[in-house]
mmCIF file of C-alpha atoms in Angstrom:
data_model
loop_
_atom_site.group_PDB
_atom_site.id
_atom_site.type_symbol
_atom_site.label_atom_id
_atom_site.label_comp_id
_atom_site.label_asym_id
_atom_site.label_seq_id
_atom_site.Cartn_x
_atom_site.Cartn_y
_atom_site.Cartn_z
ATOM 1 C CA MET A 1 12.941 9.674 -15.020
ATOM 2 C CA SER A 2 16.148 7.965 -13.931
ATOM 3 C CA ASP A 3 18.881 9.325 -11.767
ATOM 4 C CA GLU A 4 22.264 8.132 -10.624
ATOM 5 C CA SER A 5 23.118 7.465 -6.987
ATOM 6 C CA ASP A 6 25.978 5.803 -5.163
ATOM 7 C CA SER A 7 24.285 2.432 -5.603
ATOM 8 C CA GLY A 8 23.891 2.811 -9.367
ATOM 9 C CA ALA A 9 20.940 3.621 -11.583
ATOM 10 C CA THR A 10 17.658 4.089 -9.729
ATOM 11 C CA ARG A 11 14.153 5.043 -10.738
ATOM 12 C CA ILE A 12 10.583 4.988 -9.538
ATOM 13 C CA ARG A 13 8.021 3.750 -12.025
ATOM 14 C CA PRO A 14 4.441 2.479 -12.076
ATOM 15 C CA VAL A 15 4.108 -1.162 -11.087
ATOM 16 C CA ARG A 16 3.635 -3.854 -13.738
ATOM 17 C CA PRO A 17 2.120 -7.331 -13.307
ATOM 18 C CA GLY A 18 5.580 -8.741 -14.040
ATOM 19 C CA ASP A 19 6.801 -7.201 -10.746
ATOM 20 C CA ALA A 20 4.696 -9.636 -8.712
ATOM 21 C CA GLU A 21 7.531 -12.076 -7.949
ATOM 22 C CA ALA A 22 9.886 -9.326 -6.764
ATOM 23 C CA ILE A 23 7.119 -7.793 -4.643
ATOM 24 C CA TRP A 24 6.415 -11.212 -3.152
ATOM 25 C CA ASP A 25 10.107 -11.584 -2.249
ATOM 26 C CA ILE A 26 9.938 -8.306 -0.315
ATOM 27 C CA TYR A 27 6.520 -8.781 1.294
ATOM 28 C CA ALA A 28 6.547 -12.462 2.313
ATOM 29 C CA PRO A 29 9.150 -12.091 5.132
ATOM 30 C CA PHE A 30 7.163 -9.201 6.647
ATOM 31 C CA VAL A 31 4.068 -11.426 6.666
ATOM 32 C CA ARG A 32 5.817 -14.494 8.085
ATOM 33 C CA GLU A 33 8.174 -12.857 10.594
ATOM 34 C CA THR A 34 6.719 -9.552 11.818
ATOM 35 C CA PRO A 35 3.508 -7.967 13.112
ATOM 36 C CA ALA A 36 3.913 -5.140 10.556
ATOM 37 C CA THR A 37 1.023 -6.516 8.521
ATOM 38 C CA PHE A 38 -1.900 -8.489 9.914
ATOM 39 C CA THR A 39 -1.874 -10.738 6.852
ATOM 40 C CA LEU A 40 -1.157 -14.238 8.165
ATOM 41 C CA GLU A 41 -0.084 -15.944 4.925
ATOM 42 C CA PRO A 42 1.614 -14.157 2.051
ATOM 43 C CA PRO A 43 -0.407 -14.041 -1.155
ATOM 44 C CA SER A 44 1.134 -16.015 -3.986
ATOM 45 C CA PRO A 45 2.908 -14.212 -6.829
ATOM 46 C CA ALA A 46 -0.086 -15.131 -9.018
ATOM 47 C CA GLU A 47 -2.466 -13.471 -6.531
ATOM 48 C CA LEU A 48 -0.248 -10.384 -6.413
ATOM 49 C CA ARG A 49 -0.119 -10.279 -10.213
ATOM 50 C CA GLU A 50 -3.931 -10.282 -10.295
ATOM 51 C CA LYS A 51 -4.119 -7.584 -7.596
ATOM 52 C CA ILE A 52 -1.751 -5.390 -9.624
ATOM 53 C CA ARG A 53 -3.652 -6.025 -12.849
ATOM 54 C CA THR A 54 -6.973 -5.186 -11.182
ATOM 55 C CA ALA A 55 -5.581 -2.000 -9.630
ATOM 56 C CA ARG A 56 -4.159 -0.826 -12.951
ATOM 57 C CA GLU A 57 -7.442 -1.497 -14.761
ATOM 58 C CA ALA A 58 -9.477 0.336 -12.092
ATOM 59 C CA ASP A 59 -7.124 3.356 -12.457
ATOM 60 C CA GLU A 60 -8.140 4.749 -9.032
ATOM 61 C CA TYR A 61 -5.053 4.253 -6.859
ATOM 62 C CA PRO A 62 -1.358 4.469 -7.773
ATOM 63 C CA TRP A 63 1.233 1.707 -7.277
ATOM 64 C CA TYR A 64 4.949 2.366 -7.676
ATOM 65 C CA VAL A 65 8.146 0.363 -7.463
ATOM 66 C CA PHE A 66 11.644 1.604 -6.718
ATOM 67 C CA GLU A 67 14.190 0.031 -9.030
ATOM 68 C CA SER A 68 17.903 -0.086 -8.306
ATOM 69 C CA ASP A 69 20.062 -1.419 -11.129
ATOM 70 C CA GLY A 70 17.005 -3.078 -12.646
ATOM 71 C CA SER A 71 15.875 -4.863 -9.446
ATOM 72 C CA VAL A 72 12.805 -3.950 -7.403
ATOM 73 C CA ALA A 73 14.049 -2.663 -4.038
ATOM 74 C CA GLY A 74 10.713 -1.456 -2.671
ATOM 75 C CA TYR A 75 7.134 -0.583 -3.512
ATOM 76 C CA ALA A 76 4.312 1.625 -2.302
ATOM 77 C CA TYR A 77 0.653 1.873 -3.182
ATOM 78 C CA ALA A 78 -2.642 3.376 -2.117
ATOM 79 C CA SER A 79 -5.985 1.663 -1.680
ATOM 80 C CA ALA A 80 -9.454 2.421 -0.354
ATOM 81 C CA VAL A 81 -9.801 3.093 3.372
ATOM 82 C CA ARG A 82 -13.321 1.682 3.404
ATOM 83 C CA ASP A 83 -15.831 0.766 0.734
ATOM 84 C CA ARG A 84 -18.259 3.646 1.352
ATOM 85 C CA PRO A 85 -18.778 6.639 -0.986
ATOM 86 C CA ALA A 86 -18.056 9.259 1.698
ATOM 87 C CA TYR A 87 -14.511 7.855 2.106
ATOM 88 C CA ARG A 88 -13.768 8.524 -1.579
ATOM 89 C CA TRP A 89 -11.204 11.276 -0.815
ATOM 90 C CA SER A 90 -9.184 9.205 1.669
ATOM 91 C CA VAL A 91 -6.683 6.438 0.975
ATOM 92 C CA GLU A 92 -4.753 3.861 2.963
ATOM 93 C CA THR A 93 -1.095 3.566 2.047
ATOM 94 C CA SER A 94 1.237 0.590 2.146
ATOM 95 C CA ILE A 95 4.998 0.695 1.731
ATOM 96 C CA TYR A 96 7.639 -2.035 1.915
ATOM 97 C CA ALA A 97 11.328 -2.085 1.087
ATOM 98 C CA ASN A 98 13.917 -4.810 0.900
ATOM 99 C CA PRO A 99 15.782 -4.630 4.255
ATOM 100 C CA ASP A 100 19.046 -4.138 2.361
ATOM 101 C CA TYR A 101 17.679 -0.724 1.331
ATOM 102 C CA HIS A 102 16.293 0.437 4.683
ATOM 103 C CA ARG A 103 17.460 3.914 5.683
ATOM 104 C CA GLY A 104 18.678 4.566 2.147
ATOM 105 C CA GLY A 105 15.926 6.953 1.054
ATOM 106 C CA VAL A 106 13.862 4.355 -0.824
ATOM 107 C CA GLY A 107 10.784 4.821 1.372
ATOM 108 C CA ARG A 108 10.917 8.618 1.279
ATOM 109 C CA ARG A 109 11.279 8.680 -2.506
ATOM 110 C CA LEU A 110 8.441 6.183 -2.962
ATOM 111 C CA TYR A 111 6.162 8.206 -0.698
ATOM 112 C CA ASP A 112 7.150 11.457 -2.445
ATOM 113 C CA ARG A 113 6.022 9.978 -5.757
ATOM 114 C CA LEU A 114 2.907 8.334 -4.344
ATOM 115 C CA PHE A 115 1.705 11.464 -2.532
ATOM 116 C CA ASP A 116 2.457 13.724 -5.492
ATOM 117 C CA THR A 117 0.145 11.568 -7.609
ATOM 118 C CA LEU A 118 -2.527 11.343 -4.903
ATOM 119 C CA ARG A 119 -2.561 15.133 -4.435
ATOM 120 C CA ARG A 120 -2.936 15.745 -8.154
ATOM 121 C CA GLN A 121 -5.733 13.164 -8.262
ATOM 122 C CA GLY A 122 -7.599 15.181 -5.620
ATOM 123 C CA TYR A 123 -7.298 12.977 -2.525
ATOM 124 C CA VAL A 124 -7.367 14.762 0.849
ATOM 125 C CA SER A 125 -6.097 12.297 3.483
ATOM 126 C CA ALA A 126 -3.675 9.384 3.519
ATOM 127 C CA PHE A 127 -3.839 6.903 6.382
ATOM 128 C CA ALA A 128 -1.170 4.401 7.353
ATOM 129 C CA VAL A 129 -2.270 1.485 9.510
ATOM 130 C CA LEU A 130 0.661 -0.188 11.270
ATOM 131 C CA GLY A 131 0.724 -3.498 13.100
ATOM 132 C CA LEU A 132 2.593 -2.926 16.359
ATOM 133 C CA PRO A 133 5.252 -3.045 17.635
ATOM 134 C CA ASN A 134 6.892 -1.559 14.575
ATOM 135 C CA PRO A 135 9.329 1.121 15.780
ATOM 136 C CA GLU A 136 11.101 1.577 12.442
ATOM 137 C CA SER A 137 7.875 2.190 10.512
ATOM 138 C CA GLU A 138 6.437 4.353 13.291
ATOM 139 C CA ALA A 139 9.558 6.568 13.233
ATOM 140 C CA PHE A 140 9.546 6.682 9.423
ATOM 141 C CA HIS A 141 5.896 7.781 9.210
ATOM 142 C CA GLU A 142 6.289 10.387 11.943
ATOM 143 C CA ALA A 143 9.475 11.767 10.312
ATOM 144 C CA TYR A 144 7.630 11.930 6.993
ATOM 145 C CA GLY A 145 4.941 14.121 8.579
ATOM 146 C CA PHE A 146 2.158 11.720 9.510
ATOM 147 C CA ASP A 147 0.243 12.473 12.699
ATOM 148 C CA HIS A 148 -0.233 9.557 15.089
ATOM 149 C CA LEU A 149 -3.988 9.415 15.654
ATOM 150 C CA ALA A 150 -4.563 6.404 17.888
ATOM 151 C CA ASP A 151 -3.607 2.872 18.812
ATOM 152 C CA PHE A 152 -6.303 0.206 18.813
ATOM 153 C CA PRO A 153 -5.312 -2.262 21.559
ATOM 154 C CA ALA A 154 -5.383 -6.013 20.948
ATOM 155 C CA ALA A 155 -6.762 -5.471 17.448
ATOM 156 C CA GLY A 156 -5.321 -8.725 16.094
ATOM 157 C CA TYR A 157 -3.603 -11.949 17.081
ATOM 158 C CA LYS A 158 -0.392 -12.805 15.240
ATOM 159 C CA LEU A 159 2.855 -14.633 15.968
ATOM 160 C CA GLY A 160 1.548 -15.941 19.278
ATOM 161 C CA ALA A 161 0.504 -12.606 20.783
ATOM 162 C CA TRP A 162 -2.249 -9.999 20.728
ATOM 163 C CA ARG A 163 -1.117 -7.006 18.679
ATOM 164 C CA ASP A 164 -2.123 -3.361 18.727
ATOM 165 C CA VAL A 165 -2.620 -1.418 15.525
ATOM 166 C CA GLY A 166 -1.596 2.210 15.102
ATOM 167 C CA TRP A 167 -3.402 4.684 12.839
ATOM 168 C CA TYR A 168 -1.493 7.574 11.269
ATOM 169 C CA ARG A 169 -2.738 10.396 9.010
ATOM 170 C CA LEU A 170 -1.081 12.688 6.497
ATOM 171 C CA GLU A 171 -3.133 15.600 5.163
ATOM 172 C CA LEU A 172 -2.515 15.741 1.426
ATOM 173 C CA ARG A 173 -4.327 19.062 0.897
ATOM 174 C CA ASP A 174 -6.878 21.266 2.586
ATOM 175 C CA PRO A 175 -10.328 19.666 2.450
ATOM 176 C CA PRO A 176 -12.332 21.567 -0.203
ATOM 177 C CA ALA A 177 -15.895 22.679 0.532
ATOM 178 C CA ASP A 178 -17.298 20.920 -2.540
ATOM 179 C CA PRO A 179 -14.751 18.350 -3.783
ATOM 180 C CA ASP A 180 -14.704 16.913 -7.270
ATOM 181 C CA PRO A 181 -14.256 13.125 -7.466
ATOM 182 C CA PRO A 182 -10.603 12.022 -7.559
ATOM 183 C CA ARG A 183 -9.138 11.869 -11.063
ATOM 184 C CA PRO A 184 -7.803 8.629 -12.620
ATOM 185 C CA VAL A 185 -4.144 7.740 -12.028
ATOM 186 C CA SER A 186 -3.416 7.619 -15.767
ATOM 187 C CA GLU A 187 -4.722 11.152 -16.241
ATOM 188 C CA VAL A 188 -2.419 12.744 -13.648
ATOM 189 C CA GLU A 189 0.632 10.580 -14.406
ATOM 190 C CA SER A 190 0.603 11.815 -17.974
ATOM 191 C CA GLU A 191 0.905 15.392 -16.622
ATOM 192 C CA SER A 192 4.025 14.775 -14.539
ATOM 193 C CA ASP A 193 7.633 14.587 -15.579
ATOM 194 C CA GLU A 194 9.126 15.220 -12.134
ATOM 195 C CA PHE A 195 10.119 11.645 -11.326
#
């Protein structure tokens, strides 16, 4: 679904492998210049294209981009917290926006779409893991409703200093007594026409 805003036509849609270059343009400065992510070198557009392709084929975790006038202004996705069966109902989320779009509602709209899909899939908890200091992302996650769980001191070394990492949690739904496995992304996306 598209809508009109002051900045022109905008929409949120599932990611495509062809978005890899635009995603790289957004992500690479965060990798090179900030402690927001503990990645030390940005993956190449080809590596991102493969990551997107693999995620779409697996059909377990959603990826979305925010488009403004046909350009990717931000993206958000979910991934596994850990590779153990008992973690199946939890996800880790990642969200990045072009700085020109910060504080313009891009992040909130991306998370709204991402969490709507995750809830309908049957996930219970979403975790955000933030490299610190990261006051803008900390404030964003807390305003969105995440609970700050803990900081792990000196968890990584980046940009010439030891960095803490903060863990945040958003409950997506009440934990069921006997949960069914999460449903595929494609199955729940076909049910929604809200976005």
